[in-house]
Each structure stands twice: as structure tokens, then as C-alpha cells.
DNA sequence: TTGCGTGCAAAGGTTTTGCATGGCA
DNA sequence: TGCCATGCAAAACCTTTGCACGCAA
């Protein structure tokens, strides 16, 4: 079913490459556009939006918004499925996305499902907070 | 400090009333605007945005985005502060917001902080998924 | 009376749509 | 060659800003 997801064009390749290069952080459409232009592979924003929509449907990218920004953020999501099995932590200070691979926490998902009847969608859920590095920096000045 | 948060106008009253009536779900600016117009208390969107900004600063409303919609969602947040002490679950089907008051889950926050060095911000964090009622409905048709 | 609150109009952004052209298979 | 992909321009939205007037205190 997913073997023929459209033509292989250089625009699609360029967008996908950039997303994969930045799989540890999130990017906006304008950042994708700027990067591709600087790199020499000019791609219209329309095309970028259309590809992201498709990738979203296929579950290959994650989409969310960051406080204070009006534009959506996108992030490549490994097709091996690894990212749909653990929580994601987003630091409100530095913006980094951390992958929380932890047995203890995974069990909590089971607990919430069994005891509270709520099936968490790990693909969409992001835990916001402050990472240890940023907490240290703040501790210095406060 | 928070005893004099501006004048008491009928617009402010109308917006706050609507938010409090809908504290179990989220509303968009256009929904607020439509409701107030239908109710007879026409309020300009500019005013709605400005009040929401203030309420956000005061921590009286929560703001987030829902997949598929480009506009922001707002939700009244009880000033008793209880809501900053537990997780919120948002059902992706019915849109309801559930308050997860559970000792076991609260302990997990401590675990993530102590073992992973990440301090979760419960005010901003929303766990997405499907609630038990919607899961049942889907089970019937699938 | 003073100064914040309000709402219109306009600006600024982001995202979507229509349509003619380009390029993969 | 047949379609899908692309990109420009324009439209459609959402949100913010400037400014004059209204209204609470």
C-alpha cells in the first residue's frame, strides 16, 4: 500500500532529507523553505505544505505547535516505529526534544489504560518542561 | 496583586462566563465570538484576544492547539490551582478534557525528575489519546 | 476627569486553493 | 503520453496593531 507514495522528485527528496537531518529537533515550513533555498534547491512553500500533509498521513512526521510561535512545527518520525513507543519531552527553554525511553514510564501508560480507561497516543503527546541542563543554568543565576 | 485586574466591563464578564460554562471542553476565539453574538452580547474579536492574553498571564486559562485546526484553543483553568498538580488528558475523538488525579501517576513525575532530570510543567502538558467512552463507540463499529 | 477598555480597519503571518506548466514513469 | 507534481498568484484565515471613541472608577 505504501510502496507507491507518489513520484520520486528532487523536491520530495530534499524535504525528506532535511527532515531526517533534523530528526532531533523540530522545524517550521519557513525554516525548511529557507534552508532549501540556501542549499540551492528552491522549493515552493505550497509544495512543502503538500508533502508534509502526506507525510503526516503516513505517520512519518509529527506535527505540533510551540508556545509563542504562530506557525506549526514538524519533526521526522522514524518509520521503524520506535518513536511511537515512548514519551517525548520538550524543553521549554532550549527547545530540544528528548526521547524518554524508560520501562517505568511505559508501564504508566498501561496503568492509565487499565485503571483510567484512557489510551494514550504517544505519537501526538509531548511532555513540556525544563531539561536538566537548562535547570542548572537557571540555578546559577537565580 | 491580582485584586485589581482591570475594569469590570460587560465584555470581560461575558467572556469569562462563557469560558467557565465550558470549563470541561476547549473553545476557539471564533466560537466565543459566535456564541456571544448569538447571545446578544456582541464582542469584537480584538477584545476577546486581549482578554485571553491577560487571562493566560494570570494563569486562568490554558492555551493549546488541536490537530486539524489552525486556530488556538482555550480552556478555563480553575484558580484554586488544583490543575497544576495533575495531568490532563484530551480525547482526540470527543475533545473532552479529563483531569487525571492519581497518586501513581504523580509519582511518575517525581521519577522523571529524579532519574531523568526533567521537570515536567503540568500546566502546559496535555496527554492526547482516546477516552474509554469513545473507545467503546469505536469498538462497536469496527 | 483619567486612563483603561473597546472595536473598527488595516497590517502581518501562515496555510490553502486555482490553474497553467513541468517532469516522472 | 498520461498523470501527478510544482509553483506562482491570490484567496482564506488567524492574530496583532494603530487609533479614536466609550466607559468604569
mmCIF file of C-alpha atoms (C1' of nucleotides) in Angstrom:
data_model
loop_
_atom_site.group_PDB
_atom_site.id
_atom_site.type_symbol
_atom_site.label_atom_id
_atom_site.label_comp_id
_atom_site.label_asym_id
_atom_site.label_seq_id
_atom_site.Cartn_x
_atom_site.Cartn_y
_atom_site.Cartn_z
ATOM 1 C CA UNK A 1 0.000 0.000 0.000
ATOM 2 C CA UNK A 2 2.712 2.446 0.881
ATOM 3 C CA UNK A 3 5.115 1.316 -1.802
ATOM 4 C CA UNK A 4 3.840 3.841 -4.334
ATOM 5 C CA UNK A 5 3.579 7.102 -2.466
ATOM 6 C CA UNK A 6 3.869 9.274 -5.488
ATOM 7 C CA UNK A 7 6.730 10.162 -7.780
ATOM 8 C CA UNK A 8 10.332 10.499 -6.708
ATOM 9 C CA UNK A 9 11.047 14.133 -7.354
ATOM 10 C CA UNK A 10 14.030 16.140 -6.227
ATOM 11 C CA UNK A 11 11.750 18.368 -4.137
ATOM 12 C CA UNK A 12 10.392 15.427 -2.198
ATOM 13 C CA UNK A 13 13.925 14.105 -1.718
ATOM 14 C CA UNK A 14 15.187 17.485 -0.496
ATOM 15 C CA UNK A 15 12.364 17.946 2.003
ATOM 16 C CA UNK A 16 12.711 14.438 3.359
ATOM 17 C CA UNK A 17 16.496 14.755 3.637
ATOM 18 C CA UNK A 18 16.199 17.961 5.611
ATOM 19 C CA UNK A 19 13.633 16.464 7.949
ATOM 20 C CA UNK A 20 15.818 13.430 8.544
ATOM 21 C CA UNK A 21 18.888 15.559 9.153
ATOM 22 C CA UNK A 22 16.910 17.377 11.829
ATOM 23 C CA UNK A 23 15.143 14.460 13.389
ATOM 24 C CA UNK A 24 16.373 15.545 16.800
ATOM 25 C CA UNK A 25 14.695 18.921 16.619
ATOM 26 C CA UNK A 26 11.609 20.463 15.069
ATOM 27 C CA UNK A 27 11.401 22.679 12.015
ATOM 28 C CA UNK A 28 8.842 25.087 10.620
ATOM 29 C CA UNK A 29 7.799 25.402 6.998
ATOM 30 C CA UNK A 30 9.653 28.681 6.636
ATOM 31 C CA UNK A 31 12.823 27.121 8.004
ATOM 32 C CA UNK A 32 12.551 24.289 5.524
ATOM 33 C CA UNK A 33 11.977 26.770 2.748
ATOM 34 C CA UNK A 34 14.911 28.972 3.782
ATOM 35 C CA UNK A 35 17.271 26.053 4.145
ATOM 36 C CA UNK A 36 16.417 24.582 0.758
ATOM 37 C CA UNK A 37 16.824 27.937 -0.926
ATOM 38 C CA UNK A 38 20.217 28.472 0.668
ATOM 39 C CA UNK A 39 21.213 24.981 -0.323
ATOM 40 C CA UNK A 40 20.302 25.662 -3.930
ATOM 41 C CA UNK A 41 17.191 23.505 -4.133
ATOM 42 C CA UNK A 42 14.480 26.137 -4.202
ATOM 43 C CA UNK A 43 11.120 24.594 -3.299
ATOM 44 C CA UNK A 44 7.848 26.492 -3.165
ATOM 45 C CA UNK A 45 6.078 26.608 0.180
ATOM 46 C CA UNK A 46 2.988 25.138 -1.431
ATOM 47 C CA UNK A 47 4.938 22.033 -2.278
ATOM 48 C CA UNK A 48 6.365 21.833 1.230
ATOM 49 C CA UNK A 49 2.904 22.016 2.782
ATOM 50 C CA UNK A 50 1.592 19.373 0.427
ATOM 51 C CA UNK A 51 4.415 16.973 1.180
ATOM 52 C CA UNK A 52 4.107 17.491 4.921
ATOM 53 C CA UNK A 53 0.400 16.684 4.706
ATOM 54 C CA UNK A 54 1.194 13.413 3.011
ATOM 55 C CA UNK A 55 3.965 12.549 5.424
ATOM 56 C CA UNK A 56 1.612 13.326 8.282
ATOM 57 C CA UNK A 57 -0.969 10.914 6.907
ATOM 58 C CA UNK A 58 1.686 8.264 6.536
ATOM 59 C CA UNK A 59 2.822 8.883 10.093
ATOM 60 C CA UNK A 60 6.325 9.829 9.011
ATOM 61 C CA UNK A 61 6.280 13.240 10.641
ATOM 62 C CA UNK A 62 4.974 14.595 13.918
ATOM 63 C CA UNK A 63 3.251 17.978 13.979
ATOM 64 C CA UNK A 64 2.815 20.305 16.901
ATOM 65 C CA UNK A 65 2.929 23.906 17.907
ATOM 66 C CA UNK A 66 5.272 25.666 20.203
ATOM 67 C CA UNK A 67 4.130 28.358 22.554
ATOM 68 C CA UNK A 68 4.774 31.846 21.303
ATOM 69 C CA UNK A 69 5.063 30.812 17.690
ATOM 70 C CA UNK A 70 2.132 31.039 15.329
ATOM 71 C CA UNK A 71 3.444 28.516 12.851
ATOM 72 C CA UNK A 72 3.365 24.759 13.134
ATOM 73 C CA UNK A 73 6.423 22.659 13.869
ATOM 74 C CA UNK A 74 7.226 19.399 12.143
ATOM 75 C CA UNK A 75 9.558 16.626 13.055
ATOM 76 C CA UNK A 76 10.594 13.461 11.316
ATOM 77 C CA UNK A 77 9.293 10.367 12.973
ATOM 78 C CA UNK A 78 11.234 7.178 12.486
ATOM 79 C CA UNK A 79 9.236 4.658 10.448
ATOM 80 C CA UNK A 80 10.711 1.812 12.453
ATOM 81 C CA UNK A 81 8.078 2.853 14.934
ATOM 82 C CA UNK A 82 10.475 3.433 17.773
ATOM 83 C CA UNK A 83 9.138 6.931 18.388
ATOM 84 C CA UNK A 84 5.603 5.756 18.855
ATOM 85 C CA UNK A 85 6.653 3.657 21.819
ATOM 86 C CA UNK A 86 7.938 6.257 24.211
ATOM 87 C CA UNK A 87 7.197 9.730 25.501
ATOM 88 C CA UNK A 88 8.759 12.869 24.117
ATOM 89 C CA UNK A 89 9.929 15.645 26.366
ATOM 90 C CA UNK A 90 10.234 19.136 25.008
ATOM 91 C CA UNK A 91 12.344 21.597 26.919
ATOM 92 C CA UNK A 92 10.620 24.966 27.122
ATOM 93 C CA UNK A 93 13.938 26.741 27.461
ATOM 94 C CA UNK A 94 16.239 25.315 24.805
ATOM 95 C CA UNK A 95 13.562 23.727 22.641
ATOM 96 C CA UNK A 96 15.289 20.356 22.440
ATOM 97 C CA UNK A 97 13.196 17.251 22.061
ATOM 98 C CA UNK A 98 14.233 14.366 24.281
ATOM 99 C CA UNK A 99 13.202 10.761 23.853
ATOM 100 C CA UNK A 100 12.200 9.192 27.138
ATOM 101 C CA UNK A 101 12.945 5.517 26.822
ATOM 102 C CA UNK A 102 12.126 4.150 30.225
ATOM 103 C CA UNK A 103 10.437 0.944 31.273
ATOM 104 C CA UNK A 104 8.968 2.515 34.381
ATOM 105 C CA UNK A 105 7.267 5.224 32.361
ATOM 106 C CA UNK A 106 5.989 2.799 29.744
ATOM 107 C CA UNK A 107 4.295 0.869 32.487
ATOM 108 C CA UNK A 108 2.450 4.009 33.464
ATOM 109 C CA UNK A 109 0.776 4.068 30.075
ATOM 110 C CA UNK A 110 -0.516 0.615 30.839
ATOM 111 C CA UNK A 111 -1.698 1.802 34.228
ATOM 112 C CA UNK A 112 -3.584 4.735 32.755
ATOM 113 C CA UNK A 113 -5.186 2.455 30.203
ATOM 114 C CA UNK A 114 -6.183 -0.252 32.642
ATOM 115 C CA UNK A 115 -7.180 1.867 35.616
ATOM 116 C CA UNK A 116 -8.417 5.017 33.915
ATOM 117 C CA UNK A 117 -9.564 3.690 30.559
ATOM 118 C CA UNK A 118 -7.560 6.208 28.582
ATOM 119 C CA UNK A 119 -5.421 5.044 25.667
ATOM 120 C CA UNK A 120 -2.551 7.488 25.257
ATOM 121 C CA UNK A 121 -1.442 8.366 21.749
ATOM 122 C CA UNK A 122 2.322 8.620 22.103
ATOM 123 C CA UNK A 123 2.722 9.936 18.575
ATOM 124 C CA UNK A 124 0.936 13.142 19.434
ATOM 125 C CA UNK A 125 1.751 13.573 23.091
ATOM 126 C CA UNK A 126 4.582 15.822 24.164
ATOM 127 C CA UNK A 127 5.501 16.475 27.774
ATOM 128 C CA UNK A 128 6.600 20.051 28.310
ATOM 129 C CA UNK A 129 9.026 21.125 30.968
ATOM 130 C CA UNK A 130 12.641 22.024 31.644
ATOM 131 C CA UNK A 131 15.601 19.738 30.965
ATOM 132 C CA UNK A 132 18.399 19.209 33.457
ATOM 133 C CA UNK A 133 20.907 21.344 31.577
ATOM 134 C CA UNK A 134 18.625 24.340 31.424
ATOM 135 C CA UNK A 135 17.623 23.866 35.043
ATOM 136 C CA UNK A 136 21.283 24.033 36.019
ATOM 137 C CA UNK A 137 21.835 27.226 34.068
ATOM 138 C CA UNK A 138 18.833 28.820 35.715
ATOM 139 C CA UNK A 139 20.003 27.688 39.117
ATOM 140 C CA UNK A 140 23.222 29.625 38.608
ATOM 141 C CA UNK A 141 21.522 32.916 38.037
ATOM 142 C CA UNK A 142 18.663 32.619 40.468
ATOM 143 C CA UNK B 1 -1.690 41.930 43.354
ATOM 144 C CA UNK B 2 -4.429 40.169 41.466
ATOM 145 C CA UNK B 3 -7.255 42.062 43.148
ATOM 146 C CA UNK B 4 -7.245 44.819 40.532
ATOM 147 C CA UNK B 5 -7.038 43.089 37.202
ATOM 148 C CA UNK B 6 -8.634 45.870 35.246
ATOM 149 C CA UNK B 7 -12.143 47.213 34.966
ATOM 150 C CA UNK B 8 -15.298 45.188 35.302
ATOM 151 C CA UNK B 9 -16.873 45.516 31.892
ATOM 152 C CA UNK B 10 -19.722 43.531 30.458
ATOM 153 C CA UNK B 11 -17.427 42.162 27.741
ATOM 154 C CA UNK B 12 -14.997 40.777 30.272
ATOM 155 C CA UNK B 13 -17.879 39.288 32.247
ATOM 156 C CA UNK B 14 -19.402 37.677 29.138
ATOM 157 C CA UNK B 15 -16.112 36.120 28.021
ATOM 158 C CA UNK B 16 -15.315 34.800 31.477
ATOM 159 C CA UNK B 17 -18.820 33.387 31.919
ATOM 160 C CA UNK B 18 -18.614 31.522 28.637
ATOM 161 C CA UNK B 19 -15.202 30.108 29.500
ATOM 162 C CA UNK B 20 -16.436 28.957 32.879
ATOM 163 C CA UNK B 21 -19.556 27.385 31.401
ATOM 164 C CA UNK B 22 -17.272 25.391 29.111
ATOM 165 C CA UNK B 23 -14.551 24.518 31.541
ATOM 166 C CA UNK B 24 -14.858 20.862 30.595
ATOM 167 C CA UNK B 25 -14.049 21.483 26.953
ATOM 168 C CA UNK B 26 -11.984 23.854 24.903
ATOM 169 C CA UNK B 27 -13.169 26.772 22.808
ATOM 170 C CA UNK B 28 -11.711 28.825 19.975
ATOM 171 C CA UNK B 29 -11.883 32.573 19.608
ATOM 172 C CA UNK B 30 -14.397 32.292 16.801
ATOM 173 C CA UNK B 31 -16.614 30.052 18.907
ATOM 174 C CA UNK B 32 -16.532 32.566 21.726
ATOM 175 C CA UNK B 33 -17.330 35.340 19.289
ATOM 176 C CA UNK B 34 -20.208 33.437 17.678
ATOM 177 C CA UNK B 35 -21.697 32.457 20.998
ATOM 178 C CA UNK B 36 -21.610 35.971 22.398
ATOM 179 C CA UNK B 37 -23.165 37.398 19.244
ATOM 180 C CA UNK B 38 -25.963 34.843 19.336
ATOM 181 C CA UNK B 39 -26.477 35.580 22.982
ATOM 182 C CA UNK B 40 -26.840 39.265 22.288
ATOM 183 C CA UNK B 41 -23.553 40.458 23.782
ATOM 184 C CA UNK B 42 -21.577 41.267 20.666
ATOM 185 C CA UNK B 43 -17.867 41.445 21.476
ATOM 186 C CA UNK B 44 -15.145 42.233 18.947
ATOM 187 C CA UNK B 45 -12.527 39.561 18.363
ATOM 188 C CA UNK B 46 -9.817 42.043 19.252
ATOM 189 C CA UNK B 47 -11.256 42.328 22.715
ATOM 190 C CA UNK B 48 -11.534 38.571 23.051
ATOM 191 C CA UNK B 49 -7.885 38.108 22.113
ATOM 192 C CA UNK B 50 -6.811 40.790 24.535
ATOM 193 C CA UNK B 51 -8.739 39.292 27.420
ATOM 194 C CA UNK B 52 -7.443 35.818 26.685
ATOM 195 C CA UNK B 53 -3.902 37.153 26.738
ATOM 196 C CA UNK B 54 -4.459 38.622 30.181
ATOM 197 C CA UNK B 55 -6.153 35.502 31.483
ATOM 198 C CA UNK B 56 -3.252 33.487 30.129
ATOM 199 C CA UNK B 57 -0.781 35.632 32.031
ATOM 200 C CA UNK B 58 -2.822 35.240 35.180
ATOM 201 C CA UNK B 59 -2.910 31.506 34.650
ATOM 202 C CA UNK B 60 -6.706 31.438 34.476
ATOM 203 C CA UNK B 61 -6.835 29.843 31.059
ATOM 204 C CA UNK B 62 -4.834 27.167 29.312
ATOM 205 C CA UNK B 63 -3.978 27.527 25.644
ATOM 206 C CA UNK B 64 -3.202 24.855 23.115
ATOM 207 C CA UNK B 65 -3.807 23.721 19.598
ATOM 208 C CA UNK B 66 -5.748 20.810 18.336
ATOM 209 C CA UNK B 67 -4.752 18.800 15.335
ATOM 210 C CA UNK B 68 -6.535 19.722 12.137
ATOM 211 C CA UNK B 69 -7.417 23.193 13.300
ATOM 212 C CA UNK B 70 -5.230 26.188 12.662
ATOM 213 C CA UNK B 71 -6.719 28.262 15.435
ATOM 214 C CA UNK B 72 -5.791 28.102 19.086
ATOM 215 C CA UNK B 73 -7.993 26.526 21.735
ATOM 216 C CA UNK B 74 -8.576 27.995 25.153
ATOM 217 C CA UNK B 75 -9.882 26.483 28.311
ATOM 218 C CA UNK B 76 -10.712 27.865 31.711
ATOM 219 C CA UNK B 77 -8.357 26.753 34.400
ATOM 220 C CA UNK B 78 -9.537 26.660 37.964
ATOM 221 C CA UNK B 79 -7.746 29.282 40.059
ATOM 222 C CA UNK B 80 -7.696 27.007 43.086
ATOM 223 C CA UNK B 81 -4.505 25.761 41.471
ATOM 224 C CA UNK B 82 -5.553 22.150 41.530
ATOM 225 C CA UNK B 83 -4.992 21.905 37.812
ATOM 226 C CA UNK B 84 -1.270 22.470 38.085
ATOM 227 C CA UNK B 85 -0.900 19.363 40.171
ATOM 228 C CA UNK B 86 -2.129 16.678 37.844
ATOM 229 C CA UNK B 87 -2.029 15.608 34.214
ATOM 230 C CA UNK B 88 -4.688 16.499 31.684
ATOM 231 C CA UNK B 89 -5.926 14.012 29.152
ATOM 232 C CA UNK B 90 -7.506 15.258 25.951
ATOM 233 C CA UNK B 91 -9.641 12.866 23.999
ATOM 234 C CA UNK B 92 -8.877 13.147 20.306
ATOM 235 C CA UNK B 93 -12.374 11.970 19.409
ATOM 236 C CA UNK B 94 -14.808 13.911 21.582
ATOM 237 C CA UNK B 95 -12.455 16.707 22.574
ATOM 238 C CA UNK B 96 -13.198 16.407 26.266
ATOM 239 C CA UNK B 97 -10.517 17.276 28.742
ATOM 240 C CA UNK B 98 -10.119 14.866 31.629
ATOM 241 C CA UNK B 99 -8.329 15.563 34.865
ATOM 242 C CA UNK B 100 -6.130 12.685 35.898
ATOM 243 C CA UNK B 101 -5.911 12.785 39.659
ATOM 244 C CA UNK B 102 -3.887 9.716 40.518
ATOM 245 C CA UNK B 103 -1.175 9.184 43.084
ATOM 246 C CA UNK B 104 0.566 6.575 40.974
ATOM 247 C CA UNK B 105 0.886 8.965 38.060
ATOM 248 C CA UNK B 106 2.034 11.833 40.229
ATOM 249 C CA UNK B 107 4.844 9.669 41.466
ATOM 250 C CA UNK B 108 5.955 9.226 37.888
ATOM 251 C CA UNK B 109 6.639 12.938 37.664
ATOM 252 C CA UNK B 110 8.954 12.538 40.593
ATOM 253 C CA UNK B 111 10.612 9.606 38.892
ATOM 254 C CA UNK B 112 11.179 11.536 35.680
ATOM 255 C CA UNK B 113 12.635 14.416 37.660
ATOM 256 C CA UNK B 114 14.924 12.321 39.827
ATOM 257 C CA UNK B 115 16.040 9.741 37.294
ATOM 258 C CA UNK B 116 15.901 11.714 34.069
ATOM 259 C CA UNK B 117 16.445 15.259 35.328
ATOM 260 C CA UNK B 118 13.386 16.631 33.554
ATOM 261 C CA UNK B 119 10.960 18.847 35.440
ATOM 262 C CA UNK B 120 7.539 18.473 33.840
ATOM 263 C CA UNK B 121 5.354 21.536 33.520
ATOM 264 C CA UNK B 122 1.878 20.193 34.260
ATOM 265 C CA UNK B 123 0.227 23.458 33.321
ATOM 266 C CA UNK B 124 1.250 23.125 29.705
ATOM 267 C CA UNK B 125 1.338 19.394 29.260
ATOM 268 C CA UNK B 126 -1.605 17.589 27.745
ATOM 269 C CA UNK B 127 -1.678 13.863 27.105
ATOM 270 C CA UNK B 128 -3.527 13.062 23.881
ATOM 271 C CA UNK B 129 -5.407 9.862 23.314
ATOM 272 C CA UNK B 130 -8.824 8.253 23.326
ATOM 273 C CA UNK B 131 -11.105 8.112 26.321
ATOM 274 C CA UNK B 132 -12.939 4.964 27.368
ATOM 275 C CA UNK B 133 -16.319 6.134 26.105
ATOM 276 C CA UNK B 134 -15.056 6.903 22.624
ATOM 277 C CA UNK B 135 -13.069 3.680 22.547
ATOM 278 C CA UNK B 136 -16.270 1.789 23.233
ATOM 279 C CA UNK B 137 -18.140 3.563 20.467
ATOM 280 C CA UNK B 138 -15.374 2.784 18.005
ATOM 281 C CA UNK B 139 -15.316 -0.807 19.118
ATOM 282 C CA UNK B 140 -18.961 -1.117 18.129
ATOM 283 C CA UNK B 141 -18.441 -0.013 14.548
ATOM 284 C CA UNK B 142 -15.082 -1.571 13.826
ATOM 285 C "C1'" DT C 1 -11.601 63.595 34.775
ATOM 286 C "C1'" DT C 2 -8.276 59.956 33.952
ATOM 287 C "C1'" DG C 3 -6.870 56.175 31.874
ATOM 288 C "C1'" DC C 4 -8.041 51.652 30.642
ATOM 289 C "C1'" DG C 5 -11.350 49.109 27.586
ATOM 290 C "C1'" DT C 6 -13.427 48.560 23.110
ATOM 291 C "C1'" DG C 7 -13.948 47.877 18.267
ATOM 292 C "C1'" DC C 8 -13.079 49.143 13.565
ATOM 293 C "C1'" DA C 9 -9.838 48.943 9.965
ATOM 294 C "C1'" DA C 10 -5.652 47.564 8.379
ATOM 295 C "C1'" DA C 11 -1.440 45.074 8.617
ATOM 296 C "C1'" DG C 12 1.247 40.846 9.181
ATOM 297 C "C1'" DG C 13 1.652 35.889 9.063
ATOM 298 C "C1'" DT C 14 0.540 31.272 7.947
ATOM 299 C "C1'" DT C 15 -1.830 27.956 5.234
ATOM 300 C "C1'" DT C 16 -4.845 26.664 1.371
ATOM 301 C "C1'" DT C 17 -6.641 26.796 -3.380
ATOM 302 C "C1'" DG C 18 -6.856 27.503 -8.539
ATOM 303 C "C1'" DC C 19 -4.566 26.946 -12.552
ATOM 304 C "C1'" DA C 20 -1.108 26.531 -16.064
ATOM 305 C "C1'" DT C 21 3.209 24.338 -16.675
ATOM 306 C "C1'" DG C 22 6.802 20.852 -15.770
ATOM 307 C "C1'" DG C 23 8.536 16.282 -15.128
ATOM 308 C "C1'" DC C 24 8.284 11.224 -13.627
ATOM 309 C "C1'" DA C 25 7.027 6.723 -15.068
ATOM 310 C "C1'" DT D 1 1.752 10.040 -23.400
ATOM 311 C "C1'" DG D 2 -0.830 10.288 -19.105
ATOM 312 C "C1'" DC D 3 -0.862 11.947 -14.694
ATOM 313 C "C1'" DC D 4 0.844 13.587 -10.804
ATOM 314 C "C1'" DA D 5 3.952 17.278 -9.017
ATOM 315 C "C1'" DT D 6 5.218 22.012 -8.871
ATOM 316 C "C1'" DG D 7 4.980 26.920 -8.142
ATOM 317 C "C1'" DC D 8 3.005 31.340 -8.843
ATOM 318 C "C1'" DA D 9 -0.638 34.303 -7.539
ATOM 319 C "C1'" DA D 10 -4.471 35.003 -4.980
ATOM 320 C "C1'" DA D 11 -7.595 33.798 -1.512
ATOM 321 C "C1'" DA D 12 -8.796 32.492 3.050
ATOM 322 C "C1'" DC D 13 -7.744 32.564 7.767
ATOM 323 C "C1'" DC D 14 -5.987 33.697 12.247
ATOM 324 C "C1'" DT D 15 -3.876 37.089 15.114
ATOM 325 C "C1'" DT D 16 -1.878 41.566 16.141
ATOM 326 C "C1'" DT D 17 -1.523 46.615 15.927
ATOM 327 C "C1'" DG D 18 -2.942 51.609 15.474
ATOM 328 C "C1'" DC D 19 -6.155 54.806 16.599
ATOM 329 C "C1'" DA D 20 -10.294 57.220 18.003
ATOM 330 C "C1'" DC D 21 -14.020 56.870 20.969
ATOM 331 C "C1'" DG D 22 -16.508 54.873 25.097
ATOM 332 C "C1'" DC D 23 -16.913 53.949 29.741
ATOM 333 C "C1'" DA D 24 -15.576 52.322 34.618
ATOM 334 C "C1'" DA D 25 -13.686 54.186 38.704
#
